[in-house]
Coordinates of C-alpha atoms in Angstrom, one line a residue:
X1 CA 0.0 0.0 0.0
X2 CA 1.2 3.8 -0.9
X3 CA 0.5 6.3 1.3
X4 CA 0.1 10.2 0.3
X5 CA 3.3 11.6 1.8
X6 CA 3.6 15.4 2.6
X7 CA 6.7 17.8 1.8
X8 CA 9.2 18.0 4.6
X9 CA 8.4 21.2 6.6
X10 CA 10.8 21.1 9.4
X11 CA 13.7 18.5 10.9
X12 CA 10.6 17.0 13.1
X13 CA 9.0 15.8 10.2
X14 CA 12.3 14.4 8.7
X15 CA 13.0 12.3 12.0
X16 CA 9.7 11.3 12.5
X17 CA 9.0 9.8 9.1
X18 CA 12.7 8.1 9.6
X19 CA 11.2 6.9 12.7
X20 CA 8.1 5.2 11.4
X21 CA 10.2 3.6 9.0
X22 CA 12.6 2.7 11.2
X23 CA 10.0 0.8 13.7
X24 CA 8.9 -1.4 10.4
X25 CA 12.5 -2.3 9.3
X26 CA 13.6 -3.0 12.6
X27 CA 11.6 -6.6 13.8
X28 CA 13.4 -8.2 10.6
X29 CA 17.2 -6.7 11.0
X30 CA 18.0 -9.7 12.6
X31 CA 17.0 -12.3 11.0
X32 CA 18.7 -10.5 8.1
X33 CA 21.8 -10.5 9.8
X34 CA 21.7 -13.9 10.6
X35 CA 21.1 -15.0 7.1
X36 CA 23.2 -12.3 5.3
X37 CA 20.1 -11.5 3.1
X38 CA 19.1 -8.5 1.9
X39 CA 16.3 -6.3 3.8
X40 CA 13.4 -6.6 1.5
X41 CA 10.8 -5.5 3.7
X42 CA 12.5 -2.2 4.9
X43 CA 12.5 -1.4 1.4
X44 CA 9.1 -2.1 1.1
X45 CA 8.3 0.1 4.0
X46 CA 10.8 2.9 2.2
X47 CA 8.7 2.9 -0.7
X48 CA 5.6 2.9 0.9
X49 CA 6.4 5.7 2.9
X50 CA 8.1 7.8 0.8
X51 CA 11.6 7.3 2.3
X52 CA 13.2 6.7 -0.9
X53 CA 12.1 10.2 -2.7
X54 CA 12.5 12.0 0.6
X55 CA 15.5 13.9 -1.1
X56 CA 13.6 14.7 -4.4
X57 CA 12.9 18.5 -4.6
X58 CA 8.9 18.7 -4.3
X59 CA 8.8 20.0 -7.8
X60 CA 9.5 16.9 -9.5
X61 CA 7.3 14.7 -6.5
X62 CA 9.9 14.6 -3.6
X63 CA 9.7 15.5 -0.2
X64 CA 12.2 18.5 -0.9
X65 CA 14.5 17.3 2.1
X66 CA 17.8 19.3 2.4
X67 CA 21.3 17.9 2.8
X68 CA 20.7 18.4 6.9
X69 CA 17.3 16.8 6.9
X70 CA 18.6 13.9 5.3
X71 CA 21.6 13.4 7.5
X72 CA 18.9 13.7 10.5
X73 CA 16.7 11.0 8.6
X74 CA 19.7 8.7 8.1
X75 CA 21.0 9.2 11.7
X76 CA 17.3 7.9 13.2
X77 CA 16.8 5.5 10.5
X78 CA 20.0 4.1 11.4
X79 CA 18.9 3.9 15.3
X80 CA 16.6 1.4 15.0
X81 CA 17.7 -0.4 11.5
X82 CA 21.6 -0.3 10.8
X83 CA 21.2 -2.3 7.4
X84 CA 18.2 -0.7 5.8
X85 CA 20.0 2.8 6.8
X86 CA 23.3 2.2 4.9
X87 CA 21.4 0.3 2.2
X88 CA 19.4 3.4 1.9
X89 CA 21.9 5.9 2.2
X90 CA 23.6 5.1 -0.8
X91 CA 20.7 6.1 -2.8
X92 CA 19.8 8.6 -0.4
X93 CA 23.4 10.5 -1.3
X94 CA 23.3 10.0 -4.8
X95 CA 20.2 11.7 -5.1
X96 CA 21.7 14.7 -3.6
X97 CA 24.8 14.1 -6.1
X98 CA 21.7 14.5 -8.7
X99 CA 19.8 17.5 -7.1
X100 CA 23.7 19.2 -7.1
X101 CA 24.0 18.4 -10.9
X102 CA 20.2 19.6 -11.6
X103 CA 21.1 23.1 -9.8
X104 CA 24.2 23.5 -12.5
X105 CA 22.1 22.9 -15.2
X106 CA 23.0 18.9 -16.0
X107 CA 20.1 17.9 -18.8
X108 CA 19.9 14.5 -17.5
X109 CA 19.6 15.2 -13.5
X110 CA 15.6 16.2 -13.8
X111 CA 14.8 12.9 -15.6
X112 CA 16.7 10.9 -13.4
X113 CA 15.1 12.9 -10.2
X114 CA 11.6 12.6 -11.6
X115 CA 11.6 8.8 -12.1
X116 CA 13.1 7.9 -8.0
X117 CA 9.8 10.0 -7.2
X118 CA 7.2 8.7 -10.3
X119 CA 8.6 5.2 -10.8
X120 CA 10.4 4.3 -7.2
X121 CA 13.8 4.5 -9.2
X122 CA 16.4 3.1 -6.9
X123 CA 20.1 4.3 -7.4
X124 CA 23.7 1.9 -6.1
X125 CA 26.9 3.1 -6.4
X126 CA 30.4 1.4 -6.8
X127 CA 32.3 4.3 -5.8
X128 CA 33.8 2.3 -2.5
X129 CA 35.3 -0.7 -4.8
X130 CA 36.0 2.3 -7.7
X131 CA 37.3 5.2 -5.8
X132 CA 40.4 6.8 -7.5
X133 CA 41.8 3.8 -9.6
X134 CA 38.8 1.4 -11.0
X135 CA 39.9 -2.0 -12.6
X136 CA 36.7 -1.7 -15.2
X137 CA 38.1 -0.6 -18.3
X138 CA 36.4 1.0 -21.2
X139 CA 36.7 0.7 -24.3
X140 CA 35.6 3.1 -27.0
X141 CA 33.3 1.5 -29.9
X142 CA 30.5 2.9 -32.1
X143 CA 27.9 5.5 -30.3
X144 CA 29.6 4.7 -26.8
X145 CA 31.9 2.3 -25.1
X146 CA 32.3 -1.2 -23.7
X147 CA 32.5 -1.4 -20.1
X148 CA 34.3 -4.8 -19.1
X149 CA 35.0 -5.4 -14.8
X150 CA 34.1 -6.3 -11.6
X151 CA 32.4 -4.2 -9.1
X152 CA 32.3 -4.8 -5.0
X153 CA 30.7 -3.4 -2.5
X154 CA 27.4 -2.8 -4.5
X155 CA 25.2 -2.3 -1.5
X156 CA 21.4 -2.9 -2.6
X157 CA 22.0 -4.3 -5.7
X158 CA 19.1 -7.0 -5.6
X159 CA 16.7 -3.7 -6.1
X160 CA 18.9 -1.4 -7.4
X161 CA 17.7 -0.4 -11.2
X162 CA 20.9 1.4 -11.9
X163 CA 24.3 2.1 -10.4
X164 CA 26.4 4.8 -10.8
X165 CA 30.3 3.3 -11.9
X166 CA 33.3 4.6 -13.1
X167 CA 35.7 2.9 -16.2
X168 CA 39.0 3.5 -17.1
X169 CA 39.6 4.8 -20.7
X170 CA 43.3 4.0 -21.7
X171 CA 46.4 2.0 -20.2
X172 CA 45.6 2.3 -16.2
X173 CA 48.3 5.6 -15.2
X174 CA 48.8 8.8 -15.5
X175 CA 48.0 9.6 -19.0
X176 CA 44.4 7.7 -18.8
X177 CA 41.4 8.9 -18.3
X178 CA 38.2 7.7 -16.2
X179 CA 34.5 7.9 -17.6
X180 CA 31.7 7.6 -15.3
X181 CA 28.1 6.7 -16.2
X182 CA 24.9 5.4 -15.0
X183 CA 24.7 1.9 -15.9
X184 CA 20.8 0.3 -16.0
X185 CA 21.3 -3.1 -14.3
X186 CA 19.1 -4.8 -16.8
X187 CA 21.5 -3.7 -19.8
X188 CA 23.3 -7.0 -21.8
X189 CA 26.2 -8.5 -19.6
X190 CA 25.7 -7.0 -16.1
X191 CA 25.2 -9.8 -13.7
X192 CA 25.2 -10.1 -9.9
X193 CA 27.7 -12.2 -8.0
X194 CA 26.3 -12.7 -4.1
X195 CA 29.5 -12.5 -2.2
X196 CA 28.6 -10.4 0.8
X197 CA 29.2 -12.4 3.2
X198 CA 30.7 -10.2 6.0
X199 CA 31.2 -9.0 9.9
X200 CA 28.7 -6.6 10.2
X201 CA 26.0 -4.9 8.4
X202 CA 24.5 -7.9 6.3
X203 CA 21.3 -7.1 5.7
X204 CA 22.7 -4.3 2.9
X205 CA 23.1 -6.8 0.0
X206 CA 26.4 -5.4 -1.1
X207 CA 27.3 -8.2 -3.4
X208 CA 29.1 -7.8 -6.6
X209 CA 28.5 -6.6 -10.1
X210 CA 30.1 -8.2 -13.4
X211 CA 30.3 -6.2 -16.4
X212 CA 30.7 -8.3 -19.8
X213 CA 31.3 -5.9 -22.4
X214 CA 28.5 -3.7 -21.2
X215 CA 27.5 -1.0 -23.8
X216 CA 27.5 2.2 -22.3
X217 CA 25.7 4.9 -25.3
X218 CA 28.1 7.8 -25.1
X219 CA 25.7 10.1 -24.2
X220 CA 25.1 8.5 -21.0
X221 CA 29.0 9.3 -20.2
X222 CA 28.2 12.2 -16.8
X223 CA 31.7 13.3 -16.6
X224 CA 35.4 12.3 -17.2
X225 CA 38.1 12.8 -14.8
X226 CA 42.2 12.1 -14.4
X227 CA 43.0 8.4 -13.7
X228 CA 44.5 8.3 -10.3
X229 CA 42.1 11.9 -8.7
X230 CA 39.8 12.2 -6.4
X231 CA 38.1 14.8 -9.2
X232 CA 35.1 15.4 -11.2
X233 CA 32.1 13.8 -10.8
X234 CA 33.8 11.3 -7.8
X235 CA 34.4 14.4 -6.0
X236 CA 30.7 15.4 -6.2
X237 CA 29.9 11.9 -4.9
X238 CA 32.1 12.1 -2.0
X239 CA 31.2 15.5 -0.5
X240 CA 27.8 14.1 -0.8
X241 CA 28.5 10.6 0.7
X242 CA 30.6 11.6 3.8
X243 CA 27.7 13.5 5.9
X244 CA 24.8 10.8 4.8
X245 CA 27.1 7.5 5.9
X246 CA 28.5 9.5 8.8
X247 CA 24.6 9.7 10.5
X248 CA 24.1 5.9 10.2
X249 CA 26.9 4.6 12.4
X250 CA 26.1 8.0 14.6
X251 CA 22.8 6.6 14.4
X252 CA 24.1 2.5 15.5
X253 CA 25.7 4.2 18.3
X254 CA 22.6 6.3 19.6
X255 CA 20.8 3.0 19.7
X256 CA 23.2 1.0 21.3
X257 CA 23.4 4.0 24.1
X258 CA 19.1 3.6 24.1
X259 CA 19.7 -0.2 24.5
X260 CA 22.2 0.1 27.6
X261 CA 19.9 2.5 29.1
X262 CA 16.8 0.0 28.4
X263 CA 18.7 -3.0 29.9
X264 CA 20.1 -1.4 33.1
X265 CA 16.9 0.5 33.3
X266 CA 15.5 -3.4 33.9
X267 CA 17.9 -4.2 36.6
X268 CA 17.1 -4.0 40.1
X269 CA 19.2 -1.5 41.9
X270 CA 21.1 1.2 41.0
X271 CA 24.1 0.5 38.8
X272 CA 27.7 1.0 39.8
X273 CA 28.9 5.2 40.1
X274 CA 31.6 3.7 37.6
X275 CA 28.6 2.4 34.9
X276 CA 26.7 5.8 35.8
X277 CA 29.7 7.2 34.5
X278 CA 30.5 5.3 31.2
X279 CA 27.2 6.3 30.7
X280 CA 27.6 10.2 30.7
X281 CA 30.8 9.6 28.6
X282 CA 28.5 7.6 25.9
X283 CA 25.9 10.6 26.4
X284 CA 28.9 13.1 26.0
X285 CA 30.7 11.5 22.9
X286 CA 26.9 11.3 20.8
X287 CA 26.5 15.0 21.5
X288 CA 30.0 15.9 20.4
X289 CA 29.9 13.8 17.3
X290 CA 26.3 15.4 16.5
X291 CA 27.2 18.6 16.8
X292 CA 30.5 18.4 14.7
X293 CA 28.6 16.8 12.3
X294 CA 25.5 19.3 12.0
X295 CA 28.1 21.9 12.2
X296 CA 30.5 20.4 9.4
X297 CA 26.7 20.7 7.1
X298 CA 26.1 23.6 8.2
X299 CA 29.8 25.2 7.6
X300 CA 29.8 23.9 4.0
X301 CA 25.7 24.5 3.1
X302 CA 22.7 22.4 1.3
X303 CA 24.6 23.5 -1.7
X304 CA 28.6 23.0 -1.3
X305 CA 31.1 23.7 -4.1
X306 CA 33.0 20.6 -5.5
X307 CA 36.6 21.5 -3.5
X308 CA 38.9 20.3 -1.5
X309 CA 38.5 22.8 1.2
X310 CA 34.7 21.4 1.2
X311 CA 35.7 17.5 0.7
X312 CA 38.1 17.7 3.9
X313 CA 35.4 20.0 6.2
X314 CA 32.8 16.9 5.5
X315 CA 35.5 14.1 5.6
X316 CA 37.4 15.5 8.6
X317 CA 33.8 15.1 10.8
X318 CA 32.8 12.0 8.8
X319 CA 36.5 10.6 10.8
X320 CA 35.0 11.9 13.8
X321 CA 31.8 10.5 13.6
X322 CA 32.4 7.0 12.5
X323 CA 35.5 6.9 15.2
X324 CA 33.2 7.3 17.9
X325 CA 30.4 5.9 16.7
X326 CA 33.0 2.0 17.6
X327 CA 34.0 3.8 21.0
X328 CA 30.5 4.5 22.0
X329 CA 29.3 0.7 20.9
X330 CA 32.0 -0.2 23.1
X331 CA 31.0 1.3 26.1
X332 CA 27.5 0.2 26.1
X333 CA 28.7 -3.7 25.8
X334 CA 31.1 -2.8 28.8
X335 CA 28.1 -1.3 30.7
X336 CA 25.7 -3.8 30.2
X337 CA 28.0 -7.2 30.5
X338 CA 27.8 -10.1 29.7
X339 CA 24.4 -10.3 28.0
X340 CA 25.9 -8.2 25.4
X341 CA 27.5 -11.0 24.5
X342 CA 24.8 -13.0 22.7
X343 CA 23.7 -13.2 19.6
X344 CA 20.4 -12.1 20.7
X345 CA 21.0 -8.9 22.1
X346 CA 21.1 -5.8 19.6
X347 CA 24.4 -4.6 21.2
X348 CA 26.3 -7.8 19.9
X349 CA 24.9 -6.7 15.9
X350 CA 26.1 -2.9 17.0
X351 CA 29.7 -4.1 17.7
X352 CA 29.8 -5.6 14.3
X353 CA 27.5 -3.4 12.2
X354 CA 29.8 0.1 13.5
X355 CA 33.2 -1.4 12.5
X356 CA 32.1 -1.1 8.7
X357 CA 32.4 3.0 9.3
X358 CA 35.8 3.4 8.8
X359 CA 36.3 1.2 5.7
X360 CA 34.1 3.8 3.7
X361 CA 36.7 6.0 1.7
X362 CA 37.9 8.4 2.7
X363 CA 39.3 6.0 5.7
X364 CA 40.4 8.2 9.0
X365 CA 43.9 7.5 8.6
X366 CA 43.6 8.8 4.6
X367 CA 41.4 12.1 6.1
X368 CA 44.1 12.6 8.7
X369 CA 47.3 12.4 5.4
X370 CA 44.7 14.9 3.5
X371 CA 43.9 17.4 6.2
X372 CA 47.5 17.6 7.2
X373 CA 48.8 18.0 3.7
X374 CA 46.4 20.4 2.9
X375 CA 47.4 22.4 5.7
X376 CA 51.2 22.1 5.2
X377 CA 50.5 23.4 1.5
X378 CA 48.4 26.4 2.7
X379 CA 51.4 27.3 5.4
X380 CA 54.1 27.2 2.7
X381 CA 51.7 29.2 0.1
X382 CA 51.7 32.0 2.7
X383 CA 55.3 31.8 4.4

């Protein structure tokens, strides 16, 4: 069933539509988990709800949510459902990435916009398995070129309809060029692989994607860029991708916190001043993270220019976010014992689901080698 779903007015509306979702995902997350299948009827309840178009400007039949709003969505859908928010967020991001290219005039971005809201268009990305230096390579032939690779870490592909990719044009180095596209998953020669198979978050159906001489028409090419630089339309991507991602493991964290309180809530007594403590540390590193993350949004807009200055602002508190997000997992399994460690307790699927934040690109060690070379550049420029 499809509901009538109303523009987003204010961040209350955001959170409590994320909420509502939420609450359906959440009573099959872990049987999901257990299984390593993908979460079907989250999506269902996405769709129903709107979820999916909530980033679509209400001109084209969205719910006209801002970068912020989404990042608030994400971060509550994320609270009660870990893999349905990732799963989500990577179309969630990606339609940002289109509303960015629609407000510089792109002739493809309304269409694209128009059918996630009309049609229930669902987006995936390979940017994580792509990043700087993808292994496809392309190959130019009549009227477009021949995409021929693997892809990993295709989260939602069993519903995705098409998946934004990159190719390499050229010998792989610094003379060749990279193309990316939208591919339609139902073109000639794409084929899943299921190999996701993993710690934590298992429910996101992140298998792989084989490309067999996949035509690719040439105007469906959305921008080039240098083999080897984080550029272009990858740049785009990633300002987009670090504040959305960052709010789901925010979001794991804030529900592992809710969980601790719930259990030792339950307990007769009163806890230990040491686990009252632990508490207001958990309590204190949420906040923190929060706020450098709202701010980070904030300092770079609902509109950000495709920079480095931008890219390290966003990565710089994505580091932040996802750091914490395992150190305040950690302190609710210290706080609540034992119990913790059982497969049926929601803080055991926490532990694992959190330690996929830092493999996202740009990894905190990577954001810590950009910040700092950035700055050393900027102090030599005006020495």
């Amino acid at each position: 069933m499809t509901f009538t779903i109303n523009p987003i007015q204010h961040d209350a509306d955001v959170v409590a539509l994320a909420a509502e979702v939420g609450l359906k995902c959440a009573p099959s997350e872990a049987e999901h988990d257990l299984n390593a299948s993908f979460v079907a009827e989250g999506y269902r309840a996405m769709q129903d709800r709107g979820y999916l178009r909530l980033a679509v400007p209400t001109e084209f039949g969205g719910l006209g949510a801002a970068l912020r709003q989404v990042v608030l969505a994400e971060g509550e859908l994320a609270r009660h459902a870990g893999s349905a928010a990732l799963a989500s967020a990577m179309h969630l991001y990606m339609t940002l990435v289109q509303c960015w290219r629609h407000r510089r005039g792109a002739p493809d971005a309304e269409g694209a916009l128009r059918r996630i809201a009309a049609d229930g268009l669902i987006m995936a990305t390979s940017g994580g398995s792509d990043w700087v230096c993808p292994t496809t390579t392309a190959v130019e032939v009549d009227g477009g070129y021949r995409f021929t690779g693997r892809k990993s870490f295709c989260s939602q592909a069993p519903v995705a309809h098409v998946i934004s990719t990159s190719a390499v044009l050229g010998e792989p180095g610094p003379d060749a060029e990279v193309l990316h596209a939208g591919v339609p998953l139902s073109s000639p020669g794409v084929s899943l692989v299921e190999t996701w198979d993993t710690l934590g978050m298992r429910g996101t159906g992140s298998h792989d994607l084989v490309f067999d001489d996949v035509f690719v028409p040439a105007d469906k090419i959305l921008g080039r860029r240098p083999y080897g630089k984080l550029a272009g339309p990858l740049l785009v991507a990633a300002i987009h991708f670090a504040p959305v991602v960052s709010a789901v493991y925010l979001g794991i964290a804030r529900g592992a916190y809710d969980e601790a309180l719930r259990v030792l809530g339950a307990r007769a007594g009163d806890p230990a001043p040491a686990v009252v403590r632990q508490l207001g540390e958990m309590d204190a590193r949420l906040r923190v993270a929060w706020w450098a993350l709202l701010a980070a949004v904030e300092e770079v807009g609902d509109d950000p220019p495709a920079d480095e200055p931008t890219l390290i602002t966003l990565m710089v508190a994505k580091r932040h976010a996802v750091c914490e997000a395992k150190a305040i997992v950690d302190l609710a399994l210290d706080v609540v014992g034992g119990s913790a460690f059982f497969r049926t307790s929601p803080l055991e699927r926490a532990y694992r689901d959190v330690r996929g934040g830092p493999f996202h690109p740009l990894t905190p060690e990577a954001t810590l080698a950009l910040a700092g070379t950035a700055a050393l550049a900027d102090a030599r420029r005006t020495s």
